[in-house]
PDB file of C-alpha atoms in Angstrom:
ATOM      1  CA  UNK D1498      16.369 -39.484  12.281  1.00  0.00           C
ATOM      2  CA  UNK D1499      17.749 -42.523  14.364  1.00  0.00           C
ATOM      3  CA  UNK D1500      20.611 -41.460  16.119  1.00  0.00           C
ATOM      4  CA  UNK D1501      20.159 -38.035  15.299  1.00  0.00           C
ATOM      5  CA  UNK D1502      19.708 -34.884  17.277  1.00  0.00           C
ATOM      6  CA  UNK D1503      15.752 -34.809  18.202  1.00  0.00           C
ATOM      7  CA  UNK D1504      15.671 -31.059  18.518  1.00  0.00           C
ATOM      8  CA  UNK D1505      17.253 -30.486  14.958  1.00  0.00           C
ATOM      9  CA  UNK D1506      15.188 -28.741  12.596  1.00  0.00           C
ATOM     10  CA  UNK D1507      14.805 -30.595   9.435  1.00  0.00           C
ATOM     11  CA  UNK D1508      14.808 -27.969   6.751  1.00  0.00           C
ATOM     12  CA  UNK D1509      13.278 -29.617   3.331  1.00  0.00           C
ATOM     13  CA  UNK D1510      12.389 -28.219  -0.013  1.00  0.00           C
ATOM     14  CA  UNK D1511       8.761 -28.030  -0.803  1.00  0.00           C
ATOM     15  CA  UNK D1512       6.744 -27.236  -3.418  1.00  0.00           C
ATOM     16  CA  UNK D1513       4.583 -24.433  -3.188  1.00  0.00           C
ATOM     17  CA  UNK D1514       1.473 -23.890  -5.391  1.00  0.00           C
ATOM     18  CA  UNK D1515       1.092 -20.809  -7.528  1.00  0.00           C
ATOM     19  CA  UNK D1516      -2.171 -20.403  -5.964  1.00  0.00           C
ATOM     20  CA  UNK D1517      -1.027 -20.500  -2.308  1.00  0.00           C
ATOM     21  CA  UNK D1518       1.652 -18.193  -3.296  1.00  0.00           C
ATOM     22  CA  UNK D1519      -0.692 -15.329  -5.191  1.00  0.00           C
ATOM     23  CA  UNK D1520      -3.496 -15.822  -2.226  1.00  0.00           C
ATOM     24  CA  UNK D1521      -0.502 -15.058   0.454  1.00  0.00           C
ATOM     25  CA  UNK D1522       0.903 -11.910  -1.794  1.00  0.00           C
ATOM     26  CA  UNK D1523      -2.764 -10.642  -1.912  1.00  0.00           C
ATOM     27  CA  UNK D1524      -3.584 -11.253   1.842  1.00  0.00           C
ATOM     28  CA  UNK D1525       0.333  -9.150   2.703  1.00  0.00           C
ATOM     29  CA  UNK D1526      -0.528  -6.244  -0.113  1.00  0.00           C
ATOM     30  CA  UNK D1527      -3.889  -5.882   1.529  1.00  0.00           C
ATOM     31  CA  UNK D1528      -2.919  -5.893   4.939  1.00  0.00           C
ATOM     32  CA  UNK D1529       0.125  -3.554   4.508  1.00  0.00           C
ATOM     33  CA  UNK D1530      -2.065  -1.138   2.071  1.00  0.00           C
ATOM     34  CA  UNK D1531      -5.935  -1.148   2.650  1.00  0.00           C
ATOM     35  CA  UNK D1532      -6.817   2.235   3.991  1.00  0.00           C
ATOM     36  CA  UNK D1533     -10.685   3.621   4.810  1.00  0.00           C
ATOM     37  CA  UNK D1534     -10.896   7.209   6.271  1.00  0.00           C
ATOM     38  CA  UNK D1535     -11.411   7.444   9.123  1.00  0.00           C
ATOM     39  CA  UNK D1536     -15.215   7.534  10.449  1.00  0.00           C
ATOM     40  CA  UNK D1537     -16.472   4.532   7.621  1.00  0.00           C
ATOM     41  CA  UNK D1538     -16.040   1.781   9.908  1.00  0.00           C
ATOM     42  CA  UNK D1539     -18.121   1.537  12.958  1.00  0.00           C
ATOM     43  CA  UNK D1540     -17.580  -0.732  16.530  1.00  0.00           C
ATOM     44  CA  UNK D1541     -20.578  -1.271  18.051  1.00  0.00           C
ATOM     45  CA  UNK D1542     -21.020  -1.987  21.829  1.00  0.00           C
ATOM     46  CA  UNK D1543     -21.293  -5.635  21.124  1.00  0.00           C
ATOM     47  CA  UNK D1544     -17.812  -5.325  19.145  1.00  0.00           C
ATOM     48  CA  UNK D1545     -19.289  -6.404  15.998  1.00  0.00           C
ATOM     49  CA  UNK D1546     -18.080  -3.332  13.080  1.00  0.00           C
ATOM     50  CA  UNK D1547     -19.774  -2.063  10.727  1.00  0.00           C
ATOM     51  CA  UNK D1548     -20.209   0.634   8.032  1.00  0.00           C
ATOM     52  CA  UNK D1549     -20.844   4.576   9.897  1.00  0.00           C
ATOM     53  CA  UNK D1550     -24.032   5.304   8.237  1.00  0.00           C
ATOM     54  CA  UNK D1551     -23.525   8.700   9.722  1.00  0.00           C
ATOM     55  CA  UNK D1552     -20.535   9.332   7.761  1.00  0.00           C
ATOM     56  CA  UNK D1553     -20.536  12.414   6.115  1.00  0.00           C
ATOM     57  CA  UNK D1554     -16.663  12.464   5.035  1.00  0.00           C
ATOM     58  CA  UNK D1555     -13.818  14.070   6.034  1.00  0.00           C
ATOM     59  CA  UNK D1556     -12.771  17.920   5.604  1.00  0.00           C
ATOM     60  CA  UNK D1557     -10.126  19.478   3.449  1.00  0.00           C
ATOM     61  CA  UNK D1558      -7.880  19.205   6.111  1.00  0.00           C
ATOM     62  CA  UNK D1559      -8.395  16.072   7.508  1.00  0.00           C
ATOM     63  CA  UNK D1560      -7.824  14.619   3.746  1.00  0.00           C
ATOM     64  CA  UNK D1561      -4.677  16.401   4.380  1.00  0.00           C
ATOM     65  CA  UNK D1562      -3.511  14.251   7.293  1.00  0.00           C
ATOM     66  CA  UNK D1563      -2.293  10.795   7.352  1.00  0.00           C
ATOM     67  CA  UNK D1564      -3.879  10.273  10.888  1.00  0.00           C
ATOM     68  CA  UNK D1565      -7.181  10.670   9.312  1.00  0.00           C
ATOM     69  CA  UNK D1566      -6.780   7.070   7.358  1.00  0.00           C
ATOM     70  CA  UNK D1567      -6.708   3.690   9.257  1.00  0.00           C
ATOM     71  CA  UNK D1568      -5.728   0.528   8.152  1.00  0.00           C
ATOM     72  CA  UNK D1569      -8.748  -1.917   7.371  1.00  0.00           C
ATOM     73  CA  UNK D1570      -7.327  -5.075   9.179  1.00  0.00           C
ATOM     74  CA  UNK D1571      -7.412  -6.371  12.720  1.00  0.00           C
ATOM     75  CA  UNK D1572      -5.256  -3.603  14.734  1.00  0.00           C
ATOM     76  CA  UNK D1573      -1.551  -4.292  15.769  1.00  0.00           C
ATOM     77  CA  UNK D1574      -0.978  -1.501  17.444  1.00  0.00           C
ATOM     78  CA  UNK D1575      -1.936  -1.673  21.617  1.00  0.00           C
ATOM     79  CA  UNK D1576      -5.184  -0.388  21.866  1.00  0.00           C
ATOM     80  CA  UNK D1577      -5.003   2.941  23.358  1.00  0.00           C
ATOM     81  CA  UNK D1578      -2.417   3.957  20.977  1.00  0.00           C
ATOM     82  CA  UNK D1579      -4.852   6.578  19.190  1.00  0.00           C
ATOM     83  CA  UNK D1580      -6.520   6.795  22.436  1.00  0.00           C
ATOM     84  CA  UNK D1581      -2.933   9.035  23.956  1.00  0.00           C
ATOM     85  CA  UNK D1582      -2.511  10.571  20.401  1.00  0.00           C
ATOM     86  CA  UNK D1583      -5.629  11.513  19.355  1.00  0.00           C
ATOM     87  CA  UNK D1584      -7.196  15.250  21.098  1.00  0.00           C
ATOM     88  CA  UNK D1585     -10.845  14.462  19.503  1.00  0.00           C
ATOM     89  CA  UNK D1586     -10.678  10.422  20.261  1.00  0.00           C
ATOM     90  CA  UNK D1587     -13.652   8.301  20.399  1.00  0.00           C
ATOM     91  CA  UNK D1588     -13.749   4.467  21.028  1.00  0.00           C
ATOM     92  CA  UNK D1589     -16.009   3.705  18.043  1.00  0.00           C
ATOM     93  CA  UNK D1590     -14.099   5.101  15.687  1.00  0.00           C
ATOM     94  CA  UNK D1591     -10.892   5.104  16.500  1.00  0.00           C
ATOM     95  CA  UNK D1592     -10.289   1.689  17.062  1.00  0.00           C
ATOM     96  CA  UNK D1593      -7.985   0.951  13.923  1.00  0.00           C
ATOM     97  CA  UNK D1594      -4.443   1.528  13.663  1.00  0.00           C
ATOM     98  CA  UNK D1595      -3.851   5.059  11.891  1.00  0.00           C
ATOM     99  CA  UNK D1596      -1.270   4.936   9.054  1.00  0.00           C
ATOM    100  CA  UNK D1597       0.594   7.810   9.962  1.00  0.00           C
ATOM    101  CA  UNK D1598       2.147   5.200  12.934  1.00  0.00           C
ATOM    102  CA  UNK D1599       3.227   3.465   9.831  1.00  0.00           C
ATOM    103  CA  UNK D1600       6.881   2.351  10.040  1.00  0.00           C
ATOM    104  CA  UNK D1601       9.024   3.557   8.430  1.00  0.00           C
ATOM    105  CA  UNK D1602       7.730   7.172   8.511  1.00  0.00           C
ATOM    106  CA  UNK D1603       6.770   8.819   5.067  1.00  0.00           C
ATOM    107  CA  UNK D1604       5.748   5.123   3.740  1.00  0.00           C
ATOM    108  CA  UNK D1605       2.938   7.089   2.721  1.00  0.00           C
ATOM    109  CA  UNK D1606       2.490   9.920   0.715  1.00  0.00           C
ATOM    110  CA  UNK D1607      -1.066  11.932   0.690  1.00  0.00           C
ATOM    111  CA  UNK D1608      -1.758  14.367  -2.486  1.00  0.00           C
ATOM    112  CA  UNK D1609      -4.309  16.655  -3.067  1.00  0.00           C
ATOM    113  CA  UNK D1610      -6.200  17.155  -6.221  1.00  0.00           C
ATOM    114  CA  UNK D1611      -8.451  18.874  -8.351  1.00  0.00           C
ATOM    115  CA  UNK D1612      -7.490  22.085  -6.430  1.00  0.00           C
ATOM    116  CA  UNK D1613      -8.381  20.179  -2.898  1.00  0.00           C
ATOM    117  CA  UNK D1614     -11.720  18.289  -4.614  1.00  0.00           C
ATOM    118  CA  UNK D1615      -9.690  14.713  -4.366  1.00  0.00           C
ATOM    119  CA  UNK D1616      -7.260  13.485  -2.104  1.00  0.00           C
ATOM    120  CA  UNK D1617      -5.225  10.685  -3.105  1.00  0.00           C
ATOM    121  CA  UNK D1618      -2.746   8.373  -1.366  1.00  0.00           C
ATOM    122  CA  UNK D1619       0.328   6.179  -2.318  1.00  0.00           C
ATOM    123  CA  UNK D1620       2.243   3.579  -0.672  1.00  0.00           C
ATOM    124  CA  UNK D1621       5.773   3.775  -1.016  1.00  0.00           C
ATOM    125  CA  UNK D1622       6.595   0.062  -0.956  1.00  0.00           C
ATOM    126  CA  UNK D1623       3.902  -1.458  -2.627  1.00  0.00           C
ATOM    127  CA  UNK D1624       3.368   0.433  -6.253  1.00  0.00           C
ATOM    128  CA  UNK D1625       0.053   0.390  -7.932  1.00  0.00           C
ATOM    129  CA  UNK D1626      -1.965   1.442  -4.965  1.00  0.00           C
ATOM    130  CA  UNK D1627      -3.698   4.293  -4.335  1.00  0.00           C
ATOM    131  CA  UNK D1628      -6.638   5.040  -2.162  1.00  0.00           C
ATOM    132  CA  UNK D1629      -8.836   8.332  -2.822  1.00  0.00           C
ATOM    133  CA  UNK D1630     -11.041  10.632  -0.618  1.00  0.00           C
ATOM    134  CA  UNK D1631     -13.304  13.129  -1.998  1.00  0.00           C
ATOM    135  CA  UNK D1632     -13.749  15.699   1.009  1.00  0.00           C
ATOM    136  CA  UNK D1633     -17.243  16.275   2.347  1.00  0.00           C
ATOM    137  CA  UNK D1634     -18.426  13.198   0.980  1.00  0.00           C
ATOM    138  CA  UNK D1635     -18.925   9.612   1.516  1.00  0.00           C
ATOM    139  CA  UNK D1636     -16.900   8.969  -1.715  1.00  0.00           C
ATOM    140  CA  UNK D1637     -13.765   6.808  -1.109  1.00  0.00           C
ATOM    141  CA  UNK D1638     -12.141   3.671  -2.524  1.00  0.00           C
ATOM    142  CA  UNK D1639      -9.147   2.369  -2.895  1.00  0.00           C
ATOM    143  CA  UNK D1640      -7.134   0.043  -6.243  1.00  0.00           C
ATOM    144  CA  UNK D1641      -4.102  -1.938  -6.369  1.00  0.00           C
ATOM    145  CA  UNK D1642      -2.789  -2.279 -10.080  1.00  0.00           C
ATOM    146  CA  UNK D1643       1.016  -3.505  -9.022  1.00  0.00           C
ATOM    147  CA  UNK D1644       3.038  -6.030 -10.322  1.00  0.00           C
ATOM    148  CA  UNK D1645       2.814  -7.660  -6.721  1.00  0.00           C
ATOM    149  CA  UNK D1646       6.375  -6.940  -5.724  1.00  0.00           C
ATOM    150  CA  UNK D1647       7.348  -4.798  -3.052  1.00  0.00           C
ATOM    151  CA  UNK D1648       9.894  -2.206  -3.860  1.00  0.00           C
ATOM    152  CA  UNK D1649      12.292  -2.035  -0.862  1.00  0.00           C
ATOM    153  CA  UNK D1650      14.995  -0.134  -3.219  1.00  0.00           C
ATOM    154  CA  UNK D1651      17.698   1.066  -1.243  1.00  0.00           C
ATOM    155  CA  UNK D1652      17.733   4.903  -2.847  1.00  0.00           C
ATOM    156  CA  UNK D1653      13.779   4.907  -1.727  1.00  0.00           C
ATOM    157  CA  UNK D1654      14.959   3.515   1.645  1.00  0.00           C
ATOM    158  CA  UNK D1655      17.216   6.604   2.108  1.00  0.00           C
ATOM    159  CA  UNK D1656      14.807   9.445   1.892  1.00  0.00           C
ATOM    160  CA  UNK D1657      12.645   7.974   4.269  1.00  0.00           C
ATOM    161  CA  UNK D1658      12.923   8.956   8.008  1.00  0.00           C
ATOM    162  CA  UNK D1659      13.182   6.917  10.481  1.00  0.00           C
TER     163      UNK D1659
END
């Protein structure tokens, strides 16, 4: 760039690999959808987590309630977040950001099943995910079966509040 502007951002064309573009779709979908129930996942005094060995599952109503997931990624929210929401918080559990802080409000969608014997739950922008609780239990999992597009359609967009 002789004679140029040093501070100018040089804005090229690259090539990127199908690979490096599936691997960064996959690491977004999981971070934006990967929900445990709360009371799986486990911080130990040291930090380290781990899986509750204690857990017995959640109720009926805490299926119910989009507070009782958390996202299963590093937290983004500030750290006492749950701690001034939360009436029944405890450090080693609630440590992970809850999904019903999820922006924008009524990204998720929680349905019960099976006459309240499954709980299932959706993500609004990413289709083809679902997670699933069985209350009482330490039965959970989650699946993504999407096409690997988010769906920020405008009509969806409108029902949502904000």
């Amino acid at each position: 760039m002789a004679g140029g502007d040093p501070y100018q951002l040089l804005i090229g064309v690259f090539q990127l690999k199908e690979e490096d573009r599936l691997a960064a779709t996959v690491e977004l979908i999981n971070n934006e959808t990967v929900v445990v129930p709360r009371g799986v996942l486990l911080k130990e005094s040291d930090g380290f987590v781990v899986m509750n060995g204690a857990y017995e599952g959640l109720s009926p109503e805490e299926s119910d309630d989009l507070k009782s997931y958390v996202h299963y990624r590093k937290p983004v929210q500030n750290w006492n977040t749950n701690l001034l929401t939360r009436k029944d918080y405890n450090y080693a559990l609630d440590f992970l950001d809850t999904i019903d802080l999820d922006i924008p409000k009524g990204c998720w969608s929680v349905q019960e099943q099976r006459g309240g014997k499954l709980y299932t739950l959706k993500n609004l922008y990413w289709p083809g995910f679902m997670a699933y609780h069985v209350p009482n239990t330490k039965n959970w999992g989650f699946l993504y079966a999407g096409n690997g597009r988010k769906d920020i359609d405008k009509k969806k967009k409108e029902k949502i509040k904000y």
